[in-house]
Amino acid sequence: MEKVMSEQDINKALARKRVNAKILKVSAIGFIYLALILMYLPLIYITVFSFTTNQTTGKWGGFSFDNYTTLFNVGGNKVAQAIWGAVGNTVMVALVAALIATILGTLGAIGIFYLKRKWMKNTLDFVTQIPIVNAEIVTAVSLCILFVITARTIGLQRSFITLVIGHVVLAIPYVVISVKPKLEQMDPSLYEAAMDLGATQTQALFKIIIPDILPGILTGFLLSITLSLDDYVITAFTKPTSGGFDTISTYVDAATAKGGLPTQLRAFTAILFAVILFIMIFMNIKGARDAKKIKTKGEYRK
Amino acid sequence: MEATLKQKRKTSRFNFRGSLCMPYAVFMTLFVIAPLLLILYYAFTDANGVFTLDNWQTVFSSPENWKVIGMTFVISISTTIICILIAFPIAKILSNKKLNKNAVLVYIFLLPMWINFVIRTIGLKSLVDGATESMFGYKLTVNYPYIAIIIGMVYDYLPFAILPLYNQMLKLDKSQIEAASDLGANPFQVYVKTIIPMTIPGIVSAATMTFMPTMSSYVIANKMSNNTTLIIGNLIQNYFGTRVTDISNHIGSVLSLVMLIIIGFSIVFEKLIDKKGDEKKGGIW
């Protein structure tokens, strides 16, 4: 009798445990989605108010597509011109800076990895860390001082070139730390084999080392672009002082100095947001399909 | 044959691959090390290049500056703590393979970062203002700028706290956690005695990833307080802005040095904690 009781108890306890686990799972998923909604809420808010022309974000002034039509009416609208100009500048700076950072950074990573003198290696590794740990504003003002001096001495004024230099400084350490692990994983005998078979150093570099570390180089390039696109502080201190040159960050900062987002900028954000949502849905579907593939191919087939 | 071999050995003494770092080294010397040395030089000289400590006196004799530096600490530390408190459970749930297949959810958390942060901050500002205005009849960014700044910073830096914690959680030793609960620890004890000690390296890098950038991100402070509240970043920016005198760059350099010292301290602090939680982790991530 006693034994039966305890068995029942065990069953009950197990059932309770299962219910608890289920509650925990549901609340965990609920928490994640709540956090996601909060993360996306400001973007949703901007998107909703991109369909009304009231100047204040948050006040509804009737539904219209006017913001979108003026955004693409580049010839006739000053704000639209400013937005697309800033977009062009931002993309231009990001591409040029990322290209330079990737080339210099990859060569730097290879060089540091094969340096024989320990102290040089350690020094360069330390220098690589400086822009990463340093506060962005300190990096920015230090470059600002440098360019004040170069303008006075060698005539290097703040211009597109100095802006690109600033963004290369921002991105280059991330290229180095993306390439480094790939170099560590490389098989050193391949390079020696290529040399023994008569390749020159340059040939071995381009045919053996670079193809082998290409994934790291690509990661570095993409990271550079991402960092450059979102940068404000370094841009503000290295961009040309005259001529009204703006990237998206500095343009939005200036345009919202007194009030909310210009209506066309809301439409622009909404379009970006739509693209991101599209990518998100695509990734979700692809993720689900991959999970199914693993299930049917792997563990579940016996 | 012997001669060519000898020749080859001789040429190979020149470290071709090592020499590839030369352009990198030159670039970093010119645009990372030299500018920092310039800050150091500026901080201790006046407009004519004569050694002086006046800049330091100007900075530290002003009670306003002390107040700003203090408030920056309050804002940065609260932001860091709130970010970790929110990011910890998110990272824990995301690292659960049953709930988050293929880690897609992690990318969904990172995707908003592709929209420019100034735009996101403005969106958040109008949302927060709209919400408080309709509920309580005032604008949060006008009446409580400090709270608004902290909300803005948490919103912008949360992904930076989630990522390192998530990476650390993936490496957790599951058997230790199960052993603890099998041996009779209640869920709270399991957290305090096994999970939290094992994630300390992740917590430390999440803290540095949020603490350091919050001090310099004056744009968020400007936008979320309608330009009424300053943090260290604003002070430095003001001294390097468009309407400056000859000496203001020198005073700004002093503030930059102060910031460098704070960063140095937090790195030392990070290393000290990291030694205790003896998990190995790569670099500053």
Coordinates of C-alpha atoms in Angstrom, one line a residue:
Chain A
M1 CA 0.0 0.0 0.0
E2 CA 2.7 2.4 1.0
K3 CA 4.6 1.6 -2.2
V4 CA 1.6 2.4 -4.4
M5 CA 1.2 5.7 -2.6
S6 CA 4.7 6.7 -3.2
E7 CA 4.5 5.7 -6.9
Q8 CA 1.4 8.0 -7.2
D9 CA 3.4 10.7 -5.5
I10 CA 6.2 10.4 -7.9
N11 CA 3.8 10.5 -10.9
K12 CA 2.2 13.6 -9.4
A13 CA 5.5 15.3 -8.8
L14 CA 6.6 14.5 -12.3
A15 CA 3.4 15.9 -13.7
R16 CA 3.9 19.1 -11.6
K17 CA 7.5 19.3 -12.8
R18 CA 6.3 19.1 -16.4
V19 CA 3.7 21.8 -15.9
N20 CA 6.3 24.0 -14.2
A21 CA 8.7 23.4 -17.1
K22 CA 6.0 24.4 -19.5
I23 CA 5.1 27.6 -17.6
L24 CA 8.8 28.5 -17.5
K25 CA 9.2 27.9 -21.3
V26 CA 6.1 30.0 -22.1
S27 CA 7.2 32.8 -19.9
A28 CA 10.8 32.7 -21.3
I29 CA 9.4 33.0 -24.8
G30 CA 7.0 35.7 -23.7
F31 CA 9.9 37.7 -22.1
I32 CA 12.0 37.4 -25.3
Y33 CA 9.2 38.7 -27.5
L34 CA 8.4 41.5 -25.1
A35 CA 12.1 42.6 -25.2
L36 CA 12.1 42.3 -29.0
I37 CA 8.9 44.4 -29.3
L38 CA 10.5 47.1 -27.0
M39 CA 13.6 47.1 -29.2
Y40 CA 11.6 47.6 -32.4
L41 CA 8.9 49.9 -31.0
P42 CA 10.7 53.2 -31.8
L43 CA 11.2 52.0 -35.4
I44 CA 7.5 51.0 -35.6
Y45 CA 6.5 54.3 -34.2
I46 CA 8.5 56.2 -36.9
T47 CA 7.1 53.9 -39.5
V48 CA 3.5 54.6 -38.5
F49 CA 4.1 58.4 -38.5
S50 CA 5.8 58.3 -41.9
F51 CA 2.3 58.1 -43.3
T52 CA 1.2 61.5 -42.1
T53 CA 2.6 64.9 -42.9
N54 CA 2.3 66.5 -39.5
Q55 CA 5.7 68.0 -38.6
T56 CA 5.7 66.6 -35.0
T57 CA 6.3 62.8 -34.8
G58 CA 3.4 61.6 -32.6
K59 CA 0.7 63.9 -34.0
W60 CA -1.6 62.4 -36.6
G61 CA -2.5 64.7 -39.5
G62 CA -4.4 62.4 -41.8
F63 CA -3.1 59.5 -43.9
S64 CA -1.0 60.3 -46.9
F65 CA 1.9 59.1 -49.0
D66 CA 3.3 62.7 -49.4
N67 CA 6.5 62.0 -47.4
Y68 CA 7.4 59.2 -49.8
T69 CA 6.7 61.1 -52.9
T70 CA 8.7 64.1 -51.7
L71 CA 11.5 61.8 -50.6
F72 CA 11.9 60.5 -54.1
N73 CA 11.3 63.9 -55.7
V74 CA 15.0 64.6 -55.6
G75 CA 14.9 67.5 -58.0
G76 CA 12.3 69.6 -56.3
N77 CA 12.7 69.0 -52.6
K78 CA 15.6 70.4 -50.5
V79 CA 15.2 67.9 -47.7
A80 CA 15.2 65.0 -50.1
Q81 CA 18.3 66.3 -51.7
A82 CA 20.1 66.6 -48.4
I83 CA 19.0 63.1 -47.4
W84 CA 20.2 61.4 -50.6
G85 CA 23.4 63.5 -50.5
A86 CA 24.1 62.3 -47.0
V87 CA 23.3 58.7 -48.0
G88 CA 25.8 59.0 -50.9
N89 CA 28.5 60.4 -48.8
T90 CA 28.0 57.8 -46.1
V91 CA 28.2 54.9 -48.5
M92 CA 31.2 56.4 -50.3
V93 CA 33.2 57.0 -47.0
A94 CA 32.2 53.5 -45.8
L95 CA 33.4 51.8 -49.0
V96 CA 36.6 53.7 -49.4
A97 CA 37.5 53.4 -45.7
A98 CA 36.6 49.7 -45.5
L99 CA 38.7 49.0 -48.6
I100 CA 41.8 50.8 -47.2
A101 CA 41.3 49.3 -43.7
T102 CA 41.0 45.8 -45.1
I103 CA 44.1 46.0 -47.2
L104 CA 46.3 47.7 -44.5
G105 CA 44.8 45.6 -41.7
T106 CA 45.2 42.3 -43.5
L107 CA 48.8 43.0 -44.4
G108 CA 49.3 44.2 -40.9
A109 CA 47.9 41.0 -39.4
I110 CA 50.0 38.8 -41.6
G111 CA 53.1 40.8 -40.8
I112 CA 52.5 40.8 -37.0
F113 CA 51.9 37.0 -37.1
Y114 CA 55.2 36.2 -38.8
L115 CA 57.3 38.8 -37.0
K116 CA 60.2 37.1 -35.3
R117 CA 61.1 39.7 -32.7
K118 CA 58.8 39.3 -29.7
W119 CA 58.9 42.9 -28.6
M120 CA 57.8 44.2 -32.0
K121 CA 55.0 41.7 -32.1
N122 CA 53.8 42.7 -28.6
T123 CA 54.1 46.4 -29.3
L124 CA 52.0 46.1 -32.5
D125 CA 49.4 43.9 -30.8
F126 CA 49.1 46.5 -28.0
V127 CA 48.8 49.4 -30.5
T128 CA 46.0 47.4 -32.3
Q129 CA 44.0 47.4 -29.1
I130 CA 44.3 51.1 -28.5
P131 CA 41.5 52.3 -30.8
I132 CA 39.2 49.5 -29.6
V133 CA 39.4 50.2 -25.9
N134 CA 39.9 54.0 -26.3
A135 CA 36.8 56.2 -26.0
E136 CA 35.6 57.2 -29.4
I137 CA 35.6 60.9 -28.5
V138 CA 39.3 60.8 -27.4
T139 CA 40.3 59.1 -30.7
A140 CA 38.2 61.8 -32.5
V141 CA 39.6 64.8 -30.8
S142 CA 43.2 63.5 -31.0
L143 CA 42.7 63.2 -34.8
C144 CA 41.1 66.7 -34.7
I145 CA 44.3 68.2 -33.1
L146 CA 46.5 66.3 -35.6
F147 CA 44.6 67.8 -38.5
V148 CA 44.6 71.3 -37.0
I149 CA 48.4 70.9 -37.0
T150 CA 48.7 69.4 -40.5
A151 CA 46.5 72.2 -41.9
R152 CA 49.0 74.7 -40.4
T153 CA 52.2 72.9 -41.5
I154 CA 51.8 70.7 -44.6
G155 CA 48.4 72.1 -45.8
L156 CA 46.4 68.9 -45.2
Q157 CA 43.0 70.6 -44.5
R158 CA 40.1 68.7 -43.0
S159 CA 38.5 67.1 -46.1
F160 CA 37.2 63.9 -47.5
I161 CA 40.7 62.4 -47.1
T162 CA 40.9 63.2 -43.3
L163 CA 37.4 61.8 -42.9
V164 CA 38.4 58.5 -44.6
I165 CA 41.6 58.4 -42.4
G166 CA 39.4 58.8 -39.3
H167 CA 37.1 55.9 -40.4
V168 CA 40.1 53.7 -41.2
V169 CA 41.5 54.3 -37.7
L170 CA 38.1 53.2 -36.4
A171 CA 37.9 50.0 -38.5
I172 CA 41.4 48.8 -38.9
P173 CA 41.8 47.0 -35.5
Y174 CA 38.7 45.0 -36.2
V175 CA 40.2 43.8 -39.5
V176 CA 43.4 42.7 -37.7
I177 CA 41.5 40.8 -35.0
S178 CA 39.2 39.1 -37.6
V179 CA 42.2 38.0 -39.7
K180 CA 44.4 36.9 -36.8
P181 CA 42.5 33.7 -35.8
K182 CA 42.5 32.5 -39.5
L183 CA 46.3 32.8 -39.6
E184 CA 46.6 30.8 -36.4
Q185 CA 44.4 28.0 -38.0
M186 CA 46.5 27.9 -41.1
D187 CA 48.8 25.0 -41.9
P188 CA 52.3 26.5 -42.1
S189 CA 53.7 23.6 -44.2
L190 CA 51.6 24.8 -47.2
Y191 CA 53.6 28.0 -47.5
E192 CA 56.9 26.2 -47.2
A193 CA 55.7 23.6 -49.8
A194 CA 54.9 26.4 -52.2
M195 CA 58.3 28.0 -51.7
D196 CA 60.1 24.6 -52.1
L197 CA 58.2 24.1 -55.4
G198 CA 59.6 27.3 -56.7
A199 CA 57.0 30.0 -56.0
T200 CA 58.3 33.4 -55.2
Q201 CA 57.3 35.0 -51.8
T202 CA 54.7 37.2 -53.5
Q203 CA 53.2 34.3 -55.4
A204 CA 53.1 32.2 -52.2
L205 CA 51.4 35.1 -50.4
F206 CA 48.7 35.5 -53.0
K207 CA 48.2 31.9 -53.9
I208 CA 48.5 30.3 -50.4
I209 CA 48.1 32.7 -47.5
I210 CA 45.4 35.1 -48.8
P211 CA 43.0 32.4 -50.1
D212 CA 43.3 30.6 -46.8
I213 CA 42.5 33.6 -44.7
L214 CA 39.8 35.0 -47.0
P215 CA 36.9 34.4 -44.6
G216 CA 38.6 36.5 -42.0
I217 CA 39.3 39.2 -44.5
L218 CA 35.6 39.3 -45.5
T219 CA 34.5 39.4 -41.9
G220 CA 36.8 42.4 -41.3
F221 CA 35.6 44.2 -44.4
L222 CA 31.9 43.8 -43.4
L223 CA 32.7 44.9 -39.8
S224 CA 34.5 47.9 -41.2
I225 CA 31.5 48.9 -43.3
T226 CA 29.1 48.4 -40.4
L227 CA 31.2 50.5 -38.0
S228 CA 31.7 53.2 -40.6
L229 CA 28.0 53.5 -41.5
D230 CA 26.9 54.0 -37.9
D231 CA 29.7 56.3 -36.8
Y232 CA 29.0 59.8 -35.5
V233 CA 31.7 61.0 -33.2
I234 CA 34.8 60.5 -35.4
T235 CA 32.8 61.8 -38.5
A236 CA 31.9 65.0 -36.6
F237 CA 35.6 65.7 -35.8
T238 CA 37.2 64.7 -39.1
K239 CA 34.7 65.7 -41.7
P240 CA 35.3 68.8 -43.9
T241 CA 34.7 72.0 -42.0
S242 CA 33.3 73.9 -45.0
G243 CA 31.0 73.0 -47.9
G244 CA 28.2 71.5 -45.8
F245 CA 29.5 68.0 -46.2
D246 CA 27.3 65.6 -44.1
T247 CA 26.9 61.8 -43.6
I248 CA 23.6 60.4 -42.4
S249 CA 24.6 60.6 -38.7
T250 CA 25.7 64.2 -38.8
Y251 CA 22.8 65.2 -41.1
V252 CA 20.2 63.7 -38.8
D253 CA 21.9 65.3 -35.8
A254 CA 21.8 68.7 -37.4
A255 CA 18.3 68.3 -38.7
T256 CA 16.9 67.3 -35.3
A257 CA 18.8 69.9 -33.3
K258 CA 15.6 71.8 -32.6
G259 CA 12.8 69.4 -33.1
G260 CA 11.8 65.9 -34.3
L261 CA 12.7 64.0 -37.5
P262 CA 11.9 65.8 -40.8
T263 CA 8.9 64.1 -42.3
Q264 CA 10.9 62.8 -45.3
L265 CA 13.5 61.2 -42.9
R266 CA 10.6 59.3 -41.3
A267 CA 9.8 57.8 -44.7
F268 CA 13.4 57.0 -45.3
T269 CA 13.7 55.2 -42.0
A270 CA 10.5 53.3 -42.7
I271 CA 12.0 52.1 -46.0
L272 CA 15.2 51.0 -44.2
F273 CA 13.0 49.3 -41.6
A274 CA 11.0 47.4 -44.2
V275 CA 14.3 46.1 -45.8
I276 CA 15.4 44.9 -42.3
L277 CA 12.1 43.3 -41.6
F278 CA 12.3 41.5 -45.0
I279 CA 15.8 40.2 -44.1
M280 CA 14.5 39.1 -40.7
I281 CA 11.6 37.2 -42.2
F282 CA 13.9 35.6 -44.8
M283 CA 16.3 34.5 -42.0
N284 CA 13.4 33.1 -40.0
I285 CA 12.2 31.0 -42.9
K286 CA 15.7 29.9 -43.8
G287 CA 16.4 29.0 -40.2
A288 CA 13.2 26.9 -39.9
R289 CA 14.0 25.2 -43.1
D290 CA 17.6 24.4 -42.0
A291 CA 16.3 23.1 -38.7
K292 CA 13.9 20.8 -40.6
K293 CA 16.8 19.6 -42.8
I294 CA 18.9 18.7 -39.8
K295 CA 16.0 16.9 -38.3
T296 CA 15.2 14.8 -41.4
K297 CA 18.9 14.2 -42.2
G298 CA 20.4 13.7 -38.8
E299 CA 19.4 12.4 -35.5
Y300 CA 15.9 11.5 -36.3
R301 CA 16.6 9.1 -39.1
K302 CA 17.6 5.8 -37.6
Chain B
M1 CA 73.2 23.5 -56.2
E2 CA 74.9 24.3 -52.9
A3 CA 75.4 27.8 -54.0
T4 CA 71.8 28.4 -54.9
L5 CA 70.7 26.9 -51.6
K6 CA 73.0 29.1 -49.7
Q7 CA 71.7 32.1 -51.6
K8 CA 68.1 31.1 -50.9
R9 CA 68.9 30.8 -47.2
K10 CA 70.5 34.2 -47.3
T11 CA 67.5 35.9 -48.9
S12 CA 65.1 34.1 -46.6
R13 CA 66.8 35.8 -43.7
F14 CA 64.9 38.9 -44.8
N15 CA 61.6 38.2 -43.2
F16 CA 59.3 39.0 -46.2
R17 CA 56.0 38.1 -44.5
G18 CA 57.0 40.0 -41.3
S19 CA 57.9 43.1 -43.4
L20 CA 54.3 43.2 -44.6
C21 CA 53.3 44.9 -41.4
M22 CA 55.3 48.0 -42.3
P23 CA 52.5 50.1 -43.9
Y24 CA 50.2 49.1 -41.0
A25 CA 52.9 50.1 -38.4
V26 CA 53.4 53.5 -40.2
F27 CA 49.7 54.2 -40.4
M28 CA 49.1 53.4 -36.7
T29 CA 52.1 55.5 -35.6
L30 CA 50.9 58.5 -37.6
F31 CA 47.2 58.3 -36.8
V32 CA 46.9 56.5 -33.5
I33 CA 50.1 57.1 -31.5
A34 CA 51.0 60.5 -32.7
P35 CA 47.6 62.0 -32.0
L36 CA 47.5 60.6 -28.5
L37 CA 51.0 62.1 -27.8
L38 CA 49.6 65.4 -29.2
I39 CA 46.8 65.3 -26.6
L40 CA 49.4 64.7 -23.9
Y41 CA 51.5 67.7 -25.2
Y42 CA 48.5 70.0 -25.5
A43 CA 47.3 69.2 -22.0
F44 CA 50.5 70.5 -20.5
T45 CA 51.1 73.6 -22.7
D46 CA 49.4 76.9 -23.4
A47 CA 48.6 78.4 -26.8
N48 CA 52.2 79.4 -27.3
G49 CA 53.6 75.9 -26.5
V50 CA 55.0 76.9 -23.1
F51 CA 54.7 74.3 -20.3
T52 CA 51.9 75.1 -17.9
L53 CA 49.5 73.4 -15.5
D54 CA 46.9 76.1 -15.9
N55 CA 44.7 73.9 -18.1
W56 CA 44.4 71.4 -15.3
Q57 CA 43.5 74.2 -12.9
T58 CA 40.9 75.6 -15.3
V59 CA 39.2 72.1 -15.6
F60 CA 39.3 71.2 -11.9
S61 CA 38.5 74.5 -10.3
S62 CA 35.1 74.6 -11.9
P63 CA 32.4 73.0 -9.8
E64 CA 30.3 72.7 -12.9
N65 CA 32.9 70.3 -14.4
W66 CA 33.0 68.2 -11.3
K67 CA 29.2 68.0 -11.4
V68 CA 29.3 66.8 -15.0
I69 CA 32.0 64.2 -14.3
G70 CA 30.0 62.9 -11.3
M71 CA 26.7 62.8 -13.3
T72 CA 28.5 61.0 -16.1
F73 CA 29.6 58.3 -13.7
V74 CA 26.1 58.0 -12.3
I75 CA 24.6 57.7 -15.8
S76 CA 27.2 55.3 -17.1
I77 CA 27.1 53.0 -14.0
S78 CA 23.3 52.9 -13.9
T79 CA 23.2 52.2 -17.7
T80 CA 25.7 49.4 -17.3
I81 CA 23.9 47.8 -14.4
I82 CA 20.5 48.0 -16.1
C83 CA 21.9 46.7 -19.4
I84 CA 23.3 43.6 -17.6
L85 CA 20.2 43.0 -15.6
I86 CA 18.1 43.0 -18.8
A87 CA 20.7 41.3 -21.0
F88 CA 21.5 38.4 -18.6
P89 CA 18.0 36.7 -18.8
I90 CA 17.8 37.4 -22.5
A91 CA 21.2 35.8 -23.1
K92 CA 20.3 32.9 -20.9
I93 CA 17.1 32.2 -22.8
L94 CA 18.8 32.7 -26.2
S95 CA 21.5 30.3 -25.3
N96 CA 18.9 27.6 -24.7
K97 CA 19.0 25.5 -27.9
K98 CA 15.4 24.3 -27.5
L99 CA 14.0 27.8 -27.5
N100 CA 16.3 29.3 -30.0
K101 CA 17.1 27.0 -32.9
N102 CA 19.9 28.1 -35.2
A103 CA 20.5 31.3 -33.1
V104 CA 18.2 33.3 -35.5
L105 CA 16.7 35.2 -32.5
V106 CA 20.2 36.6 -31.7
Y107 CA 20.5 38.1 -35.1
I108 CA 17.0 39.6 -34.8
F109 CA 18.2 41.4 -31.6
L110 CA 21.2 42.8 -33.5
L111 CA 19.3 43.8 -36.7
P112 CA 18.1 47.3 -35.5
M113 CA 21.8 48.3 -35.2
W114 CA 21.8 48.5 -39.0
I115 CA 19.6 51.6 -38.7
N116 CA 21.6 54.7 -37.8
F117 CA 21.7 55.2 -34.1
V118 CA 20.9 58.9 -34.2
I119 CA 17.6 58.0 -36.0
R120 CA 16.8 55.3 -33.5
T121 CA 17.5 57.6 -30.6
I122 CA 15.2 60.3 -32.1
G123 CA 12.5 57.7 -32.6
L124 CA 12.8 56.5 -29.0
K125 CA 12.7 60.1 -27.8
S126 CA 9.5 60.9 -29.6
L127 CA 8.0 57.6 -28.5
V128 CA 8.9 58.2 -24.8
D129 CA 7.7 61.8 -24.9
G130 CA 4.5 60.8 -26.6
A131 CA 3.8 58.0 -24.1
T132 CA 4.5 60.1 -21.0
E133 CA 2.6 63.0 -22.4
S134 CA -0.6 61.0 -23.0
M135 CA -0.3 59.2 -19.7
F136 CA 1.0 61.7 -17.2
G137 CA 0.8 65.0 -19.1
Y138 CA 4.5 65.9 -19.3
K139 CA 7.4 65.1 -21.5
L140 CA 9.9 62.7 -19.9
T141 CA 12.9 64.3 -21.7
V142 CA 11.9 67.7 -20.4
N143 CA 11.0 66.9 -16.8
Y144 CA 13.3 64.0 -16.1
P145 CA 16.3 64.3 -18.5
Y146 CA 18.6 62.0 -16.5
I147 CA 16.1 59.1 -16.6
A148 CA 15.5 59.8 -20.3
I149 CA 19.3 59.7 -21.0
I150 CA 19.6 56.4 -19.2
I151 CA 16.7 54.9 -21.1
G152 CA 18.3 56.1 -24.4
M153 CA 21.7 54.6 -23.5
V154 CA 20.2 51.3 -22.3
Y155 CA 18.2 51.1 -25.6
D156 CA 21.3 51.8 -27.7
Y157 CA 23.8 49.6 -25.9
L158 CA 21.7 46.6 -24.9
P159 CA 22.9 44.6 -28.0
F160 CA 26.5 45.2 -26.9
A161 CA 25.7 43.6 -23.5
I162 CA 23.7 40.7 -24.9
L163 CA 26.4 39.5 -27.3
P164 CA 29.3 38.8 -24.9
L165 CA 26.9 37.3 -22.3
Y166 CA 25.3 35.1 -24.9
N167 CA 28.8 33.8 -26.1
Q168 CA 29.7 33.0 -22.5
M169 CA 26.4 31.2 -21.8
L170 CA 27.0 28.9 -24.9
K171 CA 30.2 27.7 -23.2
L172 CA 28.6 26.9 -19.8
D173 CA 29.3 23.5 -18.3
K174 CA 25.8 22.0 -18.3
S175 CA 26.8 19.0 -16.2
Q176 CA 27.9 21.2 -13.3
I177 CA 24.5 23.0 -13.3
E178 CA 22.6 19.7 -13.4
A179 CA 24.8 18.3 -10.6
A180 CA 24.0 21.3 -8.4
S181 CA 20.3 20.8 -8.8
D182 CA 20.6 17.0 -8.4
L183 CA 22.4 17.5 -5.2
G184 CA 19.5 19.5 -3.8
A185 CA 20.2 23.1 -4.6
N186 CA 17.1 25.2 -5.3
P187 CA 16.9 27.2 -8.5
F188 CA 18.1 30.4 -6.8
Q189 CA 21.1 28.6 -5.3
V190 CA 21.9 27.0 -8.7
Y191 CA 22.1 30.6 -10.2
V192 CA 24.1 32.1 -7.4
K193 CA 26.5 29.2 -7.0
T194 CA 27.0 27.9 -10.5
I195 CA 25.7 29.9 -13.3
I196 CA 26.7 33.4 -12.2
P197 CA 30.3 32.5 -11.2
M198 CA 30.7 30.7 -14.6
T199 CA 29.5 33.7 -16.6
I200 CA 31.7 36.3 -14.8
P201 CA 34.0 36.8 -17.8
G202 CA 30.9 37.5 -20.0
I203 CA 29.5 39.9 -17.4
V204 CA 32.8 41.8 -17.2
S205 CA 33.1 42.2 -21.0
A206 CA 29.5 43.1 -21.2
A207 CA 30.1 45.8 -18.6
T208 CA 33.1 47.2 -20.4
M209 CA 31.3 47.1 -23.7
T210 CA 28.6 49.3 -22.3
F211 CA 30.4 51.4 -19.6
M212 CA 33.1 52.9 -21.9
P213 CA 31.0 54.0 -24.8
T214 CA 28.3 55.5 -22.7
M215 CA 30.7 58.0 -21.3
S216 CA 31.5 59.4 -24.7
S217 CA 28.2 59.1 -26.5
Y218 CA 27.2 62.7 -26.0
V219 CA 24.7 62.6 -29.0
I220 CA 22.4 60.4 -27.0
A221 CA 22.6 62.7 -24.0
N222 CA 21.9 65.7 -26.2
K223 CA 18.9 64.2 -27.9
M224 CA 17.3 62.6 -24.9
S225 CA 17.6 65.7 -22.8
N226 CA 16.9 68.3 -25.4
N227 CA 20.5 69.6 -25.0
T228 CA 20.0 70.5 -21.4
T229 CA 22.2 67.9 -19.7
L230 CA 25.9 67.4 -20.2
I231 CA 28.2 64.4 -19.9
I232 CA 32.0 64.3 -20.2
G233 CA 31.6 63.7 -23.9
N234 CA 29.7 67.0 -24.3
L235 CA 32.4 68.9 -22.3
I236 CA 35.2 67.6 -24.6
Q237 CA 33.1 68.3 -27.7
N238 CA 32.4 71.9 -26.6
Y239 CA 36.1 72.6 -26.3
F240 CA 36.7 71.3 -29.8
G241 CA 33.6 72.8 -31.4
T242 CA 33.4 75.5 -34.0
R243 CA 33.4 78.6 -31.7
V244 CA 36.7 78.0 -29.8
T245 CA 39.5 80.1 -28.6
D246 CA 43.2 79.2 -28.9
I247 CA 43.4 77.7 -25.5
S248 CA 40.2 75.7 -25.5
N249 CA 41.8 72.8 -27.4
H250 CA 44.4 72.6 -24.6
I251 CA 41.6 72.4 -22.0
G252 CA 39.8 69.8 -23.9
S253 CA 43.0 67.8 -24.1
V254 CA 43.0 67.7 -20.3
L255 CA 39.5 66.3 -20.2
S256 CA 40.5 63.7 -22.8
L257 CA 43.4 62.7 -20.6
V258 CA 41.0 62.4 -17.6
M259 CA 38.9 60.1 -19.8
L260 CA 41.9 58.0 -20.8
I261 CA 42.8 57.6 -17.1
I262 CA 39.2 56.5 -16.3
I263 CA 39.5 54.0 -19.2
G264 CA 42.9 52.8 -17.9
F265 CA 41.4 52.2 -14.5
S266 CA 38.4 50.2 -15.8
I267 CA 40.8 48.0 -17.9
V268 CA 42.9 47.3 -14.8
F269 CA 39.6 46.6 -12.9
E270 CA 38.5 44.3 -15.7
K271 CA 41.8 42.4 -15.6
L272 CA 41.6 42.0 -11.8
I273 CA 38.1 40.5 -11.9
D274 CA 39.0 38.3 -14.9
K275 CA 41.8 36.7 -13.0
K276 CA 39.4 35.6 -10.3
G277 CA 36.9 34.1 -12.8
D278 CA 39.7 32.0 -14.3
E279 CA 37.9 31.3 -17.6
K280 CA 39.9 32.2 -20.7
K281 CA 38.5 34.6 -23.2
G282 CA 39.8 36.1 -26.4
G283 CA 40.9 39.7 -26.3
I284 CA 38.6 42.4 -24.9
W285 CA 35.5 40.8 -26.3

